[in-house]
GROMACS .gro file of C-alpha atoms in nm:
model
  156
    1UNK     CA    1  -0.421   4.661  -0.436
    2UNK     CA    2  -0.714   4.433  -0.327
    3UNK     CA    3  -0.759   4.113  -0.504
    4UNK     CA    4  -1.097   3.968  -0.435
    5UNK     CA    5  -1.090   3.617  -0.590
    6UNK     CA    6  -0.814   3.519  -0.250
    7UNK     CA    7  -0.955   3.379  -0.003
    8UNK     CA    8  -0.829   3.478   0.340
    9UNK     CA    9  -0.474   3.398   0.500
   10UNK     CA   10  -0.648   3.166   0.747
   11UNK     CA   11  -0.770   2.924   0.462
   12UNK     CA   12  -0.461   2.793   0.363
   13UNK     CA   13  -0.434   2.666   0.700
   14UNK     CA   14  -0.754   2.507   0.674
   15UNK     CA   15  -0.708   2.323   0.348
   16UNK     CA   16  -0.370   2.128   0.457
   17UNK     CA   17  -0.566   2.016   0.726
   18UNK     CA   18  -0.856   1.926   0.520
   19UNK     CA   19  -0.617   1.790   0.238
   20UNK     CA   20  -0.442   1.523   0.498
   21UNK     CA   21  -0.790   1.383   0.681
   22UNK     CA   22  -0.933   1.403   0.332
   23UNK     CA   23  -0.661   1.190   0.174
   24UNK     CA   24  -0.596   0.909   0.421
   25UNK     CA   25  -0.975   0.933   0.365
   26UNK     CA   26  -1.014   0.865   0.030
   27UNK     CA   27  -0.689   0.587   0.052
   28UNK     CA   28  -0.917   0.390   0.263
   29UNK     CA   29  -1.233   0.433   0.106
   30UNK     CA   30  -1.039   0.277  -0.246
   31UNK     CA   31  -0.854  -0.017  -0.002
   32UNK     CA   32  -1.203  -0.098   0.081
   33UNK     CA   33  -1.185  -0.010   0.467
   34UNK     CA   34  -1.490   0.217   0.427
   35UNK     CA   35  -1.731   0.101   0.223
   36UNK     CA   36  -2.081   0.113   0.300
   37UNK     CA   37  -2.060   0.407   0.586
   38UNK     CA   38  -2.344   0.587   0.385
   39UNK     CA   39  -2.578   0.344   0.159
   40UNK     CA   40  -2.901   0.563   0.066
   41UNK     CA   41  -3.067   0.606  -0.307
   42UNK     CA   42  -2.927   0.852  -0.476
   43UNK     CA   43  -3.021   1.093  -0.785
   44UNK     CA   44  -2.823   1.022  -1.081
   45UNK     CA   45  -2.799   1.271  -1.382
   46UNK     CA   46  -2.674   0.989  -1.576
   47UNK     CA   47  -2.901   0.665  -1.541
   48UNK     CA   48  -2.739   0.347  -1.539
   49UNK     CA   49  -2.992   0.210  -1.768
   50UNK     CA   50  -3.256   0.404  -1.981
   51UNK     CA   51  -3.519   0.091  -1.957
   52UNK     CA   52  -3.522   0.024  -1.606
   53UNK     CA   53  -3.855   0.202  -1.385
   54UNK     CA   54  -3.636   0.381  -1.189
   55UNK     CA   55  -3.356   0.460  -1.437
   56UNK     CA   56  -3.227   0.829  -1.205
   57UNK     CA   57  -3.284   0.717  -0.848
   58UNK     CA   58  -3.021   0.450  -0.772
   59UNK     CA   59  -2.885   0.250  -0.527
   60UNK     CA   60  -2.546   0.418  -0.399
   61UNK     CA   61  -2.336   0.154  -0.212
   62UNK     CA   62  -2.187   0.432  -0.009
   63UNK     CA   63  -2.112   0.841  -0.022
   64UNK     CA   64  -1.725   0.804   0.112
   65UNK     CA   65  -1.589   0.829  -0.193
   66UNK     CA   66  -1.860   1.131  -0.324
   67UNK     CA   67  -1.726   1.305   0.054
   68UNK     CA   68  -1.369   1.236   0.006
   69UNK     CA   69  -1.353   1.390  -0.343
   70UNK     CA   70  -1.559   1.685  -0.238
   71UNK     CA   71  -1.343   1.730   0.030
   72UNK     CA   72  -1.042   1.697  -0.197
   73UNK     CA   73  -1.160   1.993  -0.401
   74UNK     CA   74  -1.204   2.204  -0.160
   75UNK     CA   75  -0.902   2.164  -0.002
   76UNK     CA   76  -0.722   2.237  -0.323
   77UNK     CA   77  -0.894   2.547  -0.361
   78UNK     CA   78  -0.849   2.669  -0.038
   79UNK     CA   79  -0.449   2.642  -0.050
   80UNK     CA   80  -0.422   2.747  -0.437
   81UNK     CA   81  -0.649   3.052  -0.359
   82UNK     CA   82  -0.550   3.147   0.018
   83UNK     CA   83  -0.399   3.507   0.028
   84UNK     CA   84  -0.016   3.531   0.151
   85UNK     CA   85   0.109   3.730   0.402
   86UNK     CA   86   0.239   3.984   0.180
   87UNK     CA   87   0.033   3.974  -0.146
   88UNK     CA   88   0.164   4.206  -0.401
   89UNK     CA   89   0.188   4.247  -0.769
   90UNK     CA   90   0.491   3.977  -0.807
   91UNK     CA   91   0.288   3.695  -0.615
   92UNK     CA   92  -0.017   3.799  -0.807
   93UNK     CA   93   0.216   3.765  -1.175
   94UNK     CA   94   0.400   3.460  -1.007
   95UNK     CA   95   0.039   3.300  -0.926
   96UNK     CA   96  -0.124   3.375  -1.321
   97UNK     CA   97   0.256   3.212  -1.424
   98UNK     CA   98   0.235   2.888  -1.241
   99UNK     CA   99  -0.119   2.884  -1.314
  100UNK     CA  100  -0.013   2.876  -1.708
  101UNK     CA  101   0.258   2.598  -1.672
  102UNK     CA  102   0.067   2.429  -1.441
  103UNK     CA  103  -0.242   2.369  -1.682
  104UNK     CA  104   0.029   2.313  -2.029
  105UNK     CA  105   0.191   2.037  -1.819
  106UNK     CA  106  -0.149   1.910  -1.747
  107UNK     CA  107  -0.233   1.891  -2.102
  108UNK     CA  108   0.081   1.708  -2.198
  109UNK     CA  109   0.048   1.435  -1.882
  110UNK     CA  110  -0.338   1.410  -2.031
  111UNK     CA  111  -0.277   1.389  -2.362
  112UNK     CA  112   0.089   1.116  -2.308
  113UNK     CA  113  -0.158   0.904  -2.017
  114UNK     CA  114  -0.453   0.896  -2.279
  115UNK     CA  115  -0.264   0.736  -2.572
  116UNK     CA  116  -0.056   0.485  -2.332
  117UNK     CA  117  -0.267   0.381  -2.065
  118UNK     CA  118  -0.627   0.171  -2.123
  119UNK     CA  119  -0.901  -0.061  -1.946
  120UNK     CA  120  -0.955  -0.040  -1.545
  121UNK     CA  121  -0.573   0.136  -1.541
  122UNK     CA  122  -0.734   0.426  -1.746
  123UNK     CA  123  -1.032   0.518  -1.448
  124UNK     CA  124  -0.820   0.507  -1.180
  125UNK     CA  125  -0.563   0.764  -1.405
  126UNK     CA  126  -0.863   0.961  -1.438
  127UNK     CA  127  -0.945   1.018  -1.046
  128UNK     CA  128  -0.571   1.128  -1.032
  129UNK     CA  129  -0.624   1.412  -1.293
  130UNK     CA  130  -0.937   1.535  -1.064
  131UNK     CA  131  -0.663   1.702  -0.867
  132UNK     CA  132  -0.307   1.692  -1.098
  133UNK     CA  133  -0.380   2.037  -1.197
  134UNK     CA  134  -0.425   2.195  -0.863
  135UNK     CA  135  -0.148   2.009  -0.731
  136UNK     CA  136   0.104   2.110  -1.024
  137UNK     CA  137  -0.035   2.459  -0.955
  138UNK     CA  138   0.056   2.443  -0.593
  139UNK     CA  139   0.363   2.273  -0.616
  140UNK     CA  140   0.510   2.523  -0.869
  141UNK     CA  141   0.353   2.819  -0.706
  142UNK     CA  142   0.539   2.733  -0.383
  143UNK     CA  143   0.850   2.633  -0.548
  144UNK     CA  144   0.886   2.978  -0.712
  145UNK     CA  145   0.811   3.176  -0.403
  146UNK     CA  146   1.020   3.009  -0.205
  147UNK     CA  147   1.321   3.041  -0.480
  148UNK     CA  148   1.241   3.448  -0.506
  149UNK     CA  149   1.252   3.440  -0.144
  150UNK     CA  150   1.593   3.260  -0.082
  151UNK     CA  151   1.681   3.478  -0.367
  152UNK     CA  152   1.589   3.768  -0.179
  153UNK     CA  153   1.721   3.684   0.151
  154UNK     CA  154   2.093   3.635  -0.036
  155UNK     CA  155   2.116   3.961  -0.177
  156UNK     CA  156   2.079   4.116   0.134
   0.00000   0.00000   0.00000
């Protein structure tokens, strides 16, 4: 059975590697230790103000953090959607499972952070839940395979 929407083995590789630089990245950029690598104007899609001349071209004070989310992403998508070794119906059923529970425990850690954490606390939540999702999915995903596997390996 061919399943398209994988990506190949190889990515999965590629995405830890990307996921490590990309982090230690993105820790710096927030500790300060990179800011203002890339300063350039930028379009906006949101303005900053509606009255000012030049309300969707704005000054950026730097792209690292833009990069290292970007980056982030990817990486994510490239481990959750990298094809296994052996790809068969089970990993395909185990994938759509932790996919499910992934997103409902999502929804719950959402829904408790929203009505108990506020102010500055609240944005910096938010740039966590950018990835939450595809790192429940990846975490569980992993978890079961490797539990069907030991599973496997005992009855023999």
């Amino acid at each position: 059975m061919k399943f398209e929407y994988l990506f190949p083995e190889v990515y999965k590789k590629i995405g830890w590697v990307m996921f490590v630089v990309f982090s230690v990245l993105y820790v710096l950029s927030f500790a300060g230790v990179l800011s203002s690598l890339f300063p350039c104007k930028v379009f906006s899609l949101l303005p900053f103000t509606f009255l000012s001349e030049n309300s969707f071209i704005q000054q950026n004070d730097g792209w690292e953090d833009e990069i290292c989310m970007v980056g982030l992403v990817l990486s994510l998508l490239f481990i959750s959607f990298a094809r296994l070794k052996e790809e068969d119906e089970y990993t395909i059923n185990l994938r759509m499972k932790s996919m499910a529970w992934a997103f409902k425990v999502y929804g719950v850690i959402v829904i408790i952070a929203t009505l108990t954490i506020y102010g500055l606390g609240w944005y910096y939540v938010m740039l966590v839940f950018v990835y939450l999702a595809f790192l429940l999915f990846i975490g569980k995903f992993y978890y079961e395979l490797h539990k069907f596997r030991k599973e496997a390996i005992n009855e023999e």
